[in-house]
């Protein structure tokens, strides 16, 4: 869990600003925290026909979708930059889903030409969790969808008849990657056989995974410890620059069980790996028996711009400099064999020296496709974007102007909220 000081800092910083409200998050079954939507996300209502899709621009939007529906949105693209549009589907934790349930995202031209598509499902364990992927338009010689103009982005939900028919919230993110000053070779680097490094040294530092992409804490090299309850998903992020490669072992420790013989659960955990634009790179299920540790080793390809021209999913999607996300999910079915939470350790190593970028004709950092010094500092301290923005420490500025009685009341309220949050999450 993140330190009380760090958590208090974010709340105190808000409390010190007049007219600023603290938004509460709804809780799921058994008080599992709900996905935290991006600050400033705008509601939008996708339409059934491509002819009537509402216009969206680079930014984050929220919508919802029912079984069998396809929701259309309209985007206007230039003829120099790459477009990446993702959708995150958010079924209620613990709700009934089929392993083949999921979403399909497509970006297409007005004449029906498919620019880029992807589909993502829950997988064999059939446990409800946030799932995401992106569609795209890439600028390249003799490529599809190169002209400027209107394009249609769509999200389609696929659900079995036995699945929970409740509408799923959606979070849609449109990112525009600047074009290049001059073209780069579209031949991806030769695939290499990575040699996993040894485990990083040092004791595990505590970290509290986020509910999603927006509040995921940063991780740098080292060992990080957390706890995961049945039905819960926690997100973490690692900054990867050009030429760098990620190695992370996700270890699930032994846990208490209410039975004499702990049963083996074949789909106990799911580890999803996403790139900077929320495109899924890989997903893996992990079996588990509470009286024995289990682990999954995750590794990326070295980050290179030309990786995007490789058709292989796990190789071709390490195509940006920026944040990469690891989502760890515990199946709701674990509640039958585990008494409480399961300890999780993420042993993380980043190999390679940061190299030069491809020569963007624009500000890649502002567009979200770069690693900044602030990113590296947040990762070193295990902070989320919001906490890093607040300095990660208790802010006393502004308290001098608050009366002693008011300060005590606010302080007591903050500590009560923190105690409740700690009890709910651990």
Tab-separated table of C-alpha atoms in Angstrom:
chain	number	residue	atom	x	y	z
A	1	UNK	CA	0.000	0.000	0.000
A	2	UNK	CA	1.226	3.488	-0.738
A	3	UNK	CA	2.316	5.368	2.326
A	4	UNK	CA	-0.235	7.269	4.371
A	5	UNK	CA	1.705	10.452	3.728
A	6	UNK	CA	1.412	10.056	-0.034
A	7	UNK	CA	-2.292	9.343	0.146
A	8	UNK	CA	-2.864	12.187	2.602
A	9	UNK	CA	-0.910	14.533	0.370
A	10	UNK	CA	-3.310	14.169	-2.511
A	11	UNK	CA	-6.323	14.758	-0.243
A	12	UNK	CA	-4.742	17.674	1.607
A	13	UNK	CA	-3.733	19.337	-1.635
A	14	UNK	CA	-7.351	19.227	-2.779
A	15	UNK	CA	-8.723	20.311	0.591
A	16	UNK	CA	-6.493	23.364	0.533
A	17	UNK	CA	-7.983	24.635	-2.712
A	18	UNK	CA	-11.266	26.515	-2.323
A	19	UNK	CA	-14.090	25.282	-4.499
A	20	UNK	CA	-12.350	21.995	-5.334
A	21	UNK	CA	-14.383	18.808	-4.876
A	22	UNK	CA	-13.047	15.339	-4.138
A	23	UNK	CA	-14.813	12.843	-6.384
A	24	UNK	CA	-15.794	9.552	-4.770
A	25	UNK	CA	-15.513	6.249	-6.599
A	26	UNK	CA	-18.330	3.744	-6.610
A	27	UNK	CA	-17.475	0.347	-5.148
A	28	UNK	CA	-18.172	-2.989	-6.794
A	29	UNK	CA	-19.183	-6.269	-5.130
A	30	UNK	CA	-17.484	-6.838	-1.771
A	31	UNK	CA	-16.308	-3.227	-1.877
A	32	UNK	CA	-13.894	-3.792	-4.755
A	33	UNK	CA	-12.976	-0.335	-6.056
A	34	UNK	CA	-14.381	0.700	-9.421
A	35	UNK	CA	-12.214	1.732	-12.385
A	36	UNK	CA	-11.088	5.338	-12.006
A	37	UNK	CA	-11.910	7.276	-15.161
A	38	UNK	CA	-9.439	9.830	-16.512
A	39	UNK	CA	-9.866	13.325	-15.051
A	40	UNK	CA	-11.707	15.525	-17.517
A	41	UNK	CA	-13.116	12.609	-19.551
A	42	UNK	CA	-16.080	13.813	-21.595
A	43	UNK	CA	-19.312	11.833	-21.942
A	44	UNK	CA	-20.279	10.944	-25.507
A	45	UNK	CA	-23.034	8.797	-27.003
A	46	UNK	CA	-21.975	6.592	-29.889
A	47	UNK	CA	-24.568	5.896	-32.570
A	48	UNK	CA	-25.780	2.759	-34.344
A	49	UNK	CA	-24.894	4.094	-37.804
A	50	UNK	CA	-21.542	5.364	-39.049
A	51	UNK	CA	-23.431	8.217	-40.711
A	52	UNK	CA	-24.391	9.707	-37.344
A	53	UNK	CA	-21.355	9.061	-35.125
A	54	UNK	CA	-20.530	12.021	-32.860
A	55	UNK	CA	-17.238	13.761	-33.572
A	56	UNK	CA	-14.387	13.115	-31.125
A	57	UNK	CA	-10.967	14.770	-30.978
A	58	UNK	CA	-7.747	13.733	-29.203
A	59	UNK	CA	-8.695	13.186	-25.583
A	60	UNK	CA	-10.643	10.803	-23.333
A	61	UNK	CA	-14.377	10.023	-23.510
A	62	UNK	CA	-16.881	7.837	-21.660
A	63	UNK	CA	-19.828	5.869	-23.035
A	64	UNK	CA	-21.512	2.498	-22.451
A	65	UNK	CA	-22.446	-0.471	-24.606
A	66	UNK	CA	-24.938	-3.340	-24.465
A	67	UNK	CA	-24.661	-6.948	-25.695
A	68	UNK	CA	-24.452	-7.184	-29.482
A	69	UNK	CA	-24.264	-3.419	-29.972
A	70	UNK	CA	-21.836	-1.510	-32.176
A	71	UNK	CA	-21.207	2.146	-31.323
A	72	UNK	CA	-19.832	4.535	-33.965
A	73	UNK	CA	-17.825	7.733	-33.538
A	74	UNK	CA	-16.453	10.160	-36.124
A	75	UNK	CA	-12.851	11.391	-36.277
A	76	UNK	CA	-11.116	13.789	-38.661
A	77	UNK	CA	-7.526	12.865	-39.536
A	78	UNK	CA	-4.771	14.759	-41.319
A	79	UNK	CA	-2.347	13.155	-43.785
A	80	UNK	CA	0.828	13.370	-41.663
A	81	UNK	CA	0.193	11.964	-38.168
A	82	UNK	CA	-0.627	8.517	-36.841
A	83	UNK	CA	-3.900	7.976	-34.984
A	84	UNK	CA	-4.417	5.493	-32.143
A	85	UNK	CA	-7.906	5.102	-30.672
A	86	UNK	CA	-8.508	2.675	-27.820
A	87	UNK	CA	-11.518	1.421	-25.909
A	88	UNK	CA	-11.551	0.000	-22.383
A	89	UNK	CA	-14.568	-2.185	-21.519
A	90	UNK	CA	-15.511	-2.205	-17.843
A	91	UNK	CA	-17.852	-5.011	-16.768
A	92	UNK	CA	-18.860	-5.049	-13.124
A	93	UNK	CA	-16.300	-6.998	-11.048
A	94	UNK	CA	-17.674	-10.444	-10.325
A	95	UNK	CA	-20.332	-10.283	-13.061
A	96	UNK	CA	-20.981	-13.304	-15.277
A	97	UNK	CA	-18.995	-13.306	-18.526
A	98	UNK	CA	-18.018	-15.961	-21.047
A	99	UNK	CA	-14.359	-16.474	-21.973
A	100	UNK	CA	-15.149	-15.432	-25.565
A	101	UNK	CA	-17.006	-12.263	-24.536
A	102	UNK	CA	-15.202	-9.046	-25.377
A	103	UNK	CA	-14.999	-6.079	-27.708
A	104	UNK	CA	-13.797	-5.383	-31.237
A	105	UNK	CA	-12.468	-1.960	-32.241
A	106	UNK	CA	-12.186	-0.795	-35.853
A	107	UNK	CA	-11.067	2.377	-37.610
A	108	UNK	CA	-12.248	2.619	-41.210
A	109	UNK	CA	-12.500	5.120	-44.035
A	110	UNK	CA	-15.838	6.370	-45.340
A	111	UNK	CA	-15.575	3.931	-48.259
A	112	UNK	CA	-15.302	1.009	-45.830
A	113	UNK	CA	-11.534	0.480	-46.070
A	114	UNK	CA	-10.262	-1.055	-42.832
A	115	UNK	CA	-7.383	1.065	-41.500
A	116	UNK	CA	-6.671	-1.020	-38.387
A	117	UNK	CA	-8.629	-3.242	-36.019
A	118	UNK	CA	-8.248	-5.432	-32.953
A	119	UNK	CA	-10.389	-7.615	-30.732
A	120	UNK	CA	-9.936	-8.621	-27.106
A	121	UNK	CA	-11.768	-11.137	-24.902
A	122	UNK	CA	-11.632	-12.273	-21.283
A	123	UNK	CA	-9.957	-15.598	-22.066
A	124	UNK	CA	-10.363	-19.091	-20.687
A	125	UNK	CA	-10.939	-18.141	-17.056
A	126	UNK	CA	-14.010	-16.070	-17.983
A	127	UNK	CA	-13.511	-13.659	-15.091
A	128	UNK	CA	-14.779	-10.101	-15.492
A	129	UNK	CA	-12.054	-7.452	-15.541
A	130	UNK	CA	-11.158	-4.302	-17.520
A	131	UNK	CA	-10.065	-5.247	-21.048
A	132	UNK	CA	-8.714	-2.898	-23.727
A	133	UNK	CA	-7.231	-2.638	-27.206
A	134	UNK	CA	-6.770	-0.039	-29.938
A	135	UNK	CA	-7.443	0.599	-33.609
A	136	UNK	CA	-5.165	2.791	-35.699
A	137	UNK	CA	-4.205	4.650	-38.853
A	138	UNK	CA	-0.463	4.621	-39.620
A	139	UNK	CA	1.241	6.849	-42.166
A	140	UNK	CA	3.453	4.801	-44.488
A	141	UNK	CA	4.231	4.624	-48.189
A	142	UNK	CA	1.588	2.649	-50.108
A	143	UNK	CA	-0.441	2.236	-46.887
A	144	UNK	CA	-4.194	2.288	-46.396
A	145	UNK	CA	-6.195	5.303	-45.235
A	146	UNK	CA	-3.496	7.903	-45.971
A	147	UNK	CA	-5.741	10.792	-47.007
A	148	UNK	CA	-6.950	13.556	-44.759
A	149	UNK	CA	-10.646	13.499	-44.035
A	150	UNK	CA	-13.392	11.885	-41.964
A	151	UNK	CA	-12.982	8.342	-40.608
A	152	UNK	CA	-15.219	6.133	-38.470
A	153	UNK	CA	-14.181	4.471	-35.205
A	154	UNK	CA	-16.433	1.746	-33.816
A	155	UNK	CA	-16.658	-0.454	-30.734
A	156	UNK	CA	-18.627	-3.705	-30.920
A	157	UNK	CA	-19.516	-5.835	-27.905
A	158	UNK	CA	-19.661	-9.588	-28.272
A	159	UNK	CA	-21.486	-11.441	-25.468
A	160	UNK	CA	-22.823	-14.968	-25.067
A	161	UNK	CA	-26.503	-15.458	-24.291
A	162	UNK	CA	-25.629	-16.743	-20.815
A	163	UNK	CA	-23.560	-13.681	-19.895
A	164	UNK	CA	-24.730	-10.809	-17.721
A	165	UNK	CA	-26.626	-8.433	-20.081
A	166	UNK	CA	-25.826	-5.331	-18.013
A	167	UNK	CA	-24.377	-2.514	-20.100
A	168	UNK	CA	-20.613	-2.085	-19.853
A	169	UNK	CA	-19.101	1.368	-19.291
A	170	UNK	CA	-16.509	2.311	-21.925
A	171	UNK	CA	-13.505	4.621	-21.764
A	172	UNK	CA	-12.340	5.783	-25.201
A	173	UNK	CA	-8.989	7.475	-25.735
A	174	UNK	CA	-7.919	9.159	-28.987
A	175	UNK	CA	-4.157	9.793	-29.263
A	176	UNK	CA	-2.489	11.561	-32.179
A	177	UNK	CA	1.179	10.657	-32.683
A	178	UNK	CA	3.164	13.353	-34.551
A	179	UNK	CA	4.456	12.549	-38.004
A	180	UNK	CA	8.152	12.262	-38.808
A	181	UNK	CA	10.416	14.905	-40.303
A	182	UNK	CA	11.690	12.229	-42.668
A	183	UNK	CA	10.683	8.586	-43.187
A	184	UNK	CA	12.379	5.730	-41.363
A	185	UNK	CA	12.888	2.233	-42.809
A	186	UNK	CA	9.733	0.176	-42.435
A	187	UNK	CA	11.684	-3.029	-41.821
A	188	UNK	CA	11.434	-3.959	-38.142
A	189	UNK	CA	14.624	-4.768	-36.263
A	190	UNK	CA	15.652	-8.413	-36.325
A	191	UNK	CA	13.958	-10.398	-33.601
A	192	UNK	CA	16.373	-11.198	-30.819
A	193	UNK	CA	16.265	-13.961	-28.244
A	194	UNK	CA	16.171	-12.087	-24.952
A	195	UNK	CA	18.207	-13.420	-22.069
A	196	UNK	CA	16.243	-12.725	-18.891
A	197	UNK	CA	18.405	-10.967	-16.320
A	198	UNK	CA	18.647	-12.158	-12.750
A	199	UNK	CA	16.200	-10.857	-10.156
A	200	UNK	CA	16.766	-7.252	-9.099
A	201	UNK	CA	18.491	-6.791	-5.727
A	202	UNK	CA	16.953	-5.343	-2.614
A	203	UNK	CA	13.877	-5.785	-0.474
A	204	UNK	CA	10.413	-5.424	-1.964
A	205	UNK	CA	8.946	-1.948	-1.613
A	206	UNK	CA	5.197	-1.595	-0.977
A	207	UNK	CA	3.037	-0.328	-3.838
A	208	UNK	CA	-0.718	-0.118	-4.325
A	209	UNK	CA	-1.799	-0.907	-7.873
A	210	UNK	CA	-4.331	1.377	-9.509
A	211	UNK	CA	-7.843	0.522	-10.639
A	212	UNK	CA	-6.913	1.162	-14.284
A	213	UNK	CA	-4.705	3.044	-16.716
A	214	UNK	CA	-5.370	6.457	-15.195
A	215	UNK	CA	-4.328	5.879	-11.572
A	216	UNK	CA	-1.696	3.168	-12.132
A	217	UNK	CA	1.438	3.869	-10.061
A	218	UNK	CA	4.813	3.977	-11.794
A	219	UNK	CA	7.460	1.316	-11.178
A	220	UNK	CA	11.138	1.437	-11.956
A	221	UNK	CA	13.672	-1.338	-11.514
A	222	UNK	CA	13.341	-3.279	-8.293
A	223	UNK	CA	10.962	-5.455	-6.325
A	224	UNK	CA	7.459	-4.186	-5.555
A	225	UNK	CA	4.900	-5.862	-3.267
A	226	UNK	CA	1.117	-5.615	-3.284
A	227	UNK	CA	-1.958	-7.697	-2.369
A	228	UNK	CA	-4.807	-8.818	-4.612
A	229	UNK	CA	-8.308	-9.896	-3.576
A	230	UNK	CA	-10.524	-12.301	-5.567
A	231	UNK	CA	-12.243	-10.407	-8.397
A	232	UNK	CA	-9.832	-7.470	-8.208
A	233	UNK	CA	-7.639	-6.022	-10.973
A	234	UNK	CA	-4.649	-3.796	-10.269
A	235	UNK	CA	-2.659	-1.782	-12.806
A	236	UNK	CA	1.012	-0.755	-12.764
A	237	UNK	CA	3.097	1.140	-15.327
A	238	UNK	CA	6.771	1.235	-16.316
A	239	UNK	CA	8.465	3.936	-18.444
A	240	UNK	CA	10.211	2.424	-21.488
A	241	UNK	CA	12.299	4.640	-23.751
A	242	UNK	CA	13.602	3.919	-27.264
A	243	UNK	CA	15.911	0.897	-27.214
A	244	UNK	CA	14.777	-0.328	-23.810
A	245	UNK	CA	13.316	-3.700	-22.912
A	246	UNK	CA	11.184	-4.809	-19.955
A	247	UNK	CA	11.523	-7.958	-17.876
A	248	UNK	CA	9.023	-8.476	-15.054
A	249	UNK	CA	8.297	-11.584	-13.037
A	250	UNK	CA	4.890	-11.461	-11.382
A	251	UNK	CA	5.001	-13.766	-8.372
A	252	UNK	CA	1.907	-14.879	-6.474
A	253	UNK	CA	2.787	-15.852	-2.913
A	254	UNK	CA	1.170	-18.403	-0.671
A	255	UNK	CA	-2.023	-17.383	1.066
A	256	UNK	CA	-4.342	-18.530	3.814
A	257	UNK	CA	-6.981	-21.048	2.864
A	258	UNK	CA	-10.064	-22.183	4.728
A	259	UNK	CA	-9.557	-25.798	3.690
A	260	UNK	CA	-7.140	-28.473	4.839
A	261	UNK	CA	-5.993	-29.168	1.274
A	262	UNK	CA	-5.750	-26.092	-0.932
A	263	UNK	CA	-7.365	-26.852	-4.327
A	264	UNK	CA	-5.574	-25.995	-7.574
A	265	UNK	CA	-7.309	-23.238	-9.597
A	266	UNK	CA	-6.329	-23.388	-13.272
A	267	UNK	CA	-7.347	-19.827	-14.189
A	268	UNK	CA	-6.607	-18.132	-10.897
A	269	UNK	CA	-4.817	-15.052	-12.292
A	270	UNK	CA	-4.550	-13.149	-15.551
A	271	UNK	CA	-1.602	-10.906	-16.480
A	272	UNK	CA	-2.264	-8.405	-19.302
A	273	UNK	CA	0.451	-6.260	-20.873
A	274	UNK	CA	-0.412	-3.017	-22.735
A	275	UNK	CA	1.543	-0.422	-24.686
A	276	UNK	CA	1.470	3.362	-24.442
A	277	UNK	CA	-1.693	3.685	-26.560
A	278	UNK	CA	-3.486	0.933	-24.576
A	279	UNK	CA	-2.952	-1.680	-27.260
A	280	UNK	CA	-2.773	-5.145	-25.741
A	281	UNK	CA	0.621	-6.777	-26.265
A	282	UNK	CA	-0.022	-10.070	-24.485
A	283	UNK	CA	-2.252	-11.861	-21.998
A	284	UNK	CA	-1.490	-14.958	-19.955
A	285	UNK	CA	-3.380	-17.055	-17.433
A	286	UNK	CA	-1.673	-18.420	-14.318
A	287	UNK	CA	-2.760	-21.444	-12.282
A	288	UNK	CA	-2.447	-21.324	-8.502
A	289	UNK	CA	-2.659	-23.401	-5.362
A	290	UNK	CA	-2.783	-21.368	-2.159
A	291	UNK	CA	-0.110	-23.371	-0.332
A	292	UNK	CA	2.395	-23.047	-3.222
A	293	UNK	CA	3.825	-19.941	-4.930
A	294	UNK	CA	3.225	-19.344	-8.654
A	295	UNK	CA	4.728	-16.908	-11.140
A	296	UNK	CA	4.553	-15.542	-14.688
A	297	UNK	CA	7.532	-14.038	-16.524
A	298	UNK	CA	6.708	-11.102	-18.792
A	299	UNK	CA	9.191	-9.664	-21.275
A	300	UNK	CA	8.928	-7.139	-24.069
A	301	UNK	CA	10.735	-6.614	-27.316
A	302	UNK	CA	13.192	-3.729	-27.388
A	303	UNK	CA	11.218	-0.532	-28.111
A	304	UNK	CA	11.646	0.653	-31.723
A	305	UNK	CA	9.537	2.790	-34.053
A	306	UNK	CA	9.784	0.217	-36.866
A	307	UNK	CA	8.331	-2.525	-34.642
A	308	UNK	CA	4.924	-1.272	-35.763
A	309	UNK	CA	5.570	-2.740	-39.193
A	310	UNK	CA	5.879	-6.260	-37.735
A	311	UNK	CA	2.638	-8.180	-38.001
A	312	UNK	CA	3.271	-10.330	-34.917
A	313	UNK	CA	1.218	-8.938	-32.024
A	314	UNK	CA	3.655	-9.477	-29.173
A	315	UNK	CA	6.591	-8.168	-31.213
A	316	UNK	CA	4.948	-5.377	-33.179
A	317	UNK	CA	3.256	-3.477	-30.378
A	318	UNK	CA	6.344	-2.255	-28.514
A	319	UNK	CA	6.329	0.634	-30.950
A	320	UNK	CA	6.331	3.733	-28.748
A	321	UNK	CA	8.411	5.423	-26.126
A	322	UNK	CA	6.280	6.046	-23.047
A	323	UNK	CA	4.399	4.236	-20.299
A	324	UNK	CA	3.767	0.491	-20.592
A	325	UNK	CA	1.085	-1.061	-18.401
A	326	UNK	CA	0.819	-4.352	-16.512
A	327	UNK	CA	-2.648	-5.375	-15.293
A	328	UNK	CA	-2.873	-8.230	-12.780
A	329	UNK	CA	-6.279	-9.801	-12.151
A	330	UNK	CA	-7.389	-12.352	-9.545
A	331	UNK	CA	-10.347	-14.502	-10.583
A	332	UNK	CA	-13.486	-14.083	-8.525
A	333	UNK	CA	-13.526	-17.884	-8.199
A	334	UNK	CA	-10.490	-17.691	-5.904
A	335	UNK	CA	-12.821	-16.646	-3.097
A	336	UNK	CA	-13.808	-20.308	-2.719
A	337	UNK	CA	-10.251	-21.397	-1.900
A	338	UNK	CA	-8.422	-18.339	-0.524
A	339	UNK	CA	-9.162	-16.678	2.789
A	340	UNK	CA	-8.415	-13.002	2.148
A	341	UNK	CA	-5.902	-11.473	-0.274
A	342	UNK	CA	-3.002	-13.032	-2.177
A	343	UNK	CA	0.449	-11.413	-1.829
A	344	UNK	CA	1.920	-10.278	-5.177
A	345	UNK	CA	5.533	-9.305	-5.931
A	346	UNK	CA	6.548	-7.671	-9.209
A	347	UNK	CA	10.284	-8.098	-9.864
A	348	UNK	CA	11.094	-5.533	-12.547
A	349	UNK	CA	14.204	-4.928	-14.646
A	350	UNK	CA	14.625	-2.514	-17.576
A	351	UNK	CA	17.474	-3.395	-19.948
A	352	UNK	CA	19.106	-0.988	-22.408
A	353	UNK	CA	20.259	2.611	-22.564
A	354	UNK	CA	17.656	5.139	-23.776
A	355	UNK	CA	18.326	6.005	-27.413
A	356	UNK	CA	17.271	8.802	-29.768
A	357	UNK	CA	13.747	8.909	-31.114
A	358	UNK	CA	12.700	8.677	-34.766
A	359	UNK	CA	12.667	12.453	-35.342
A	360	UNK	CA	9.097	13.572	-34.732
A	361	UNK	CA	7.746	16.651	-36.468
A	362	UNK	CA	5.961	17.766	-33.322
A	363	UNK	CA	5.947	17.481	-29.549
A	364	UNK	CA	5.860	13.753	-28.794
A	365	UNK	CA	5.873	14.284	-25.019
A	366	UNK	CA	2.717	16.428	-25.136
A	367	UNK	CA	1.065	13.766	-27.292
A	368	UNK	CA	1.951	11.064	-24.736
A	369	UNK	CA	4.688	9.284	-26.719
A	370	UNK	CA	7.839	9.976	-24.700
A	371	UNK	CA	9.504	9.339	-21.349
A	372	UNK	CA	10.169	12.492	-19.337
A	373	UNK	CA	12.286	13.100	-16.238
A	374	UNK	CA	9.057	13.523	-14.257
A	375	UNK	CA	7.988	10.063	-15.449
A	376	UNK	CA	11.254	8.545	-14.265
A	377	UNK	CA	10.954	10.250	-10.887
A	378	UNK	CA	7.362	9.039	-10.439
A	379	UNK	CA	8.445	5.490	-11.321
A	380	UNK	CA	11.346	5.617	-8.856
A	381	UNK	CA	8.957	6.601	-6.074
A	382	UNK	CA	6.046	4.331	-7.040
A	383	UNK	CA	3.649	7.241	-7.594
A	384	UNK	CA	0.631	7.629	-9.843
A	385	UNK	CA	0.318	10.636	-12.146
A	386	UNK	CA	-1.965	12.448	-9.680
A	387	UNK	CA	0.367	11.811	-6.748
A	388	UNK	CA	3.412	12.864	-8.754
A	389	UNK	CA	1.589	16.066	-9.659
A	390	UNK	CA	0.997	16.730	-5.964
A	391	UNK	CA	4.653	16.170	-5.154
A	392	UNK	CA	3.946	12.919	-3.301
A	393	UNK	CA	4.379	14.655	0.077
A	394	UNK	CA	2.138	16.340	2.605
A	395	UNK	CA	1.473	19.877	1.457
A	396	UNK	CA	1.120	22.386	4.237
A	397	UNK	CA	0.744	25.438	2.001
A	398	UNK	CA	-2.694	26.908	2.563
A	399	UNK	CA	-3.191	25.353	5.994
A	400	UNK	CA	-1.863	28.471	7.696
A	401	UNK	CA	-4.972	30.319	6.603
A	402	UNK	CA	-7.319	27.713	8.094
A	403	UNK	CA	-8.487	28.084	11.671
A	404	UNK	CA	-7.259	25.514	14.201
A	405	UNK	CA	-10.705	23.990	14.737
A	406	UNK	CA	-11.373	23.702	11.003
A	407	UNK	CA	-7.983	22.136	10.408
A	408	UNK	CA	-8.615	19.539	13.116
A	409	UNK	CA	-12.011	18.634	11.667
A	410	UNK	CA	-10.638	18.340	8.149
A	411	UNK	CA	-7.664	16.321	9.422
A	412	UNK	CA	-9.912	13.896	11.308
A	413	UNK	CA	-12.086	13.508	8.244
A	414	UNK	CA	-9.071	12.759	6.070
A	415	UNK	CA	-7.714	10.128	8.445
A	416	UNK	CA	-11.153	8.488	8.712
A	417	UNK	CA	-11.395	8.312	4.921
A	418	UNK	CA	-7.889	6.835	4.708
A	419	UNK	CA	-8.679	4.219	7.359
A	420	UNK	CA	-11.827	3.142	5.519
A	421	UNK	CA	-9.981	2.995	2.202
A	422	UNK	CA	-7.193	0.923	3.769
A	423	UNK	CA	-9.679	-1.529	5.248
A	424	UNK	CA	-11.552	-1.858	1.958
A	425	UNK	CA	-8.462	-2.463	-0.141
A	426	UNK	CA	-6.376	-4.685	2.065
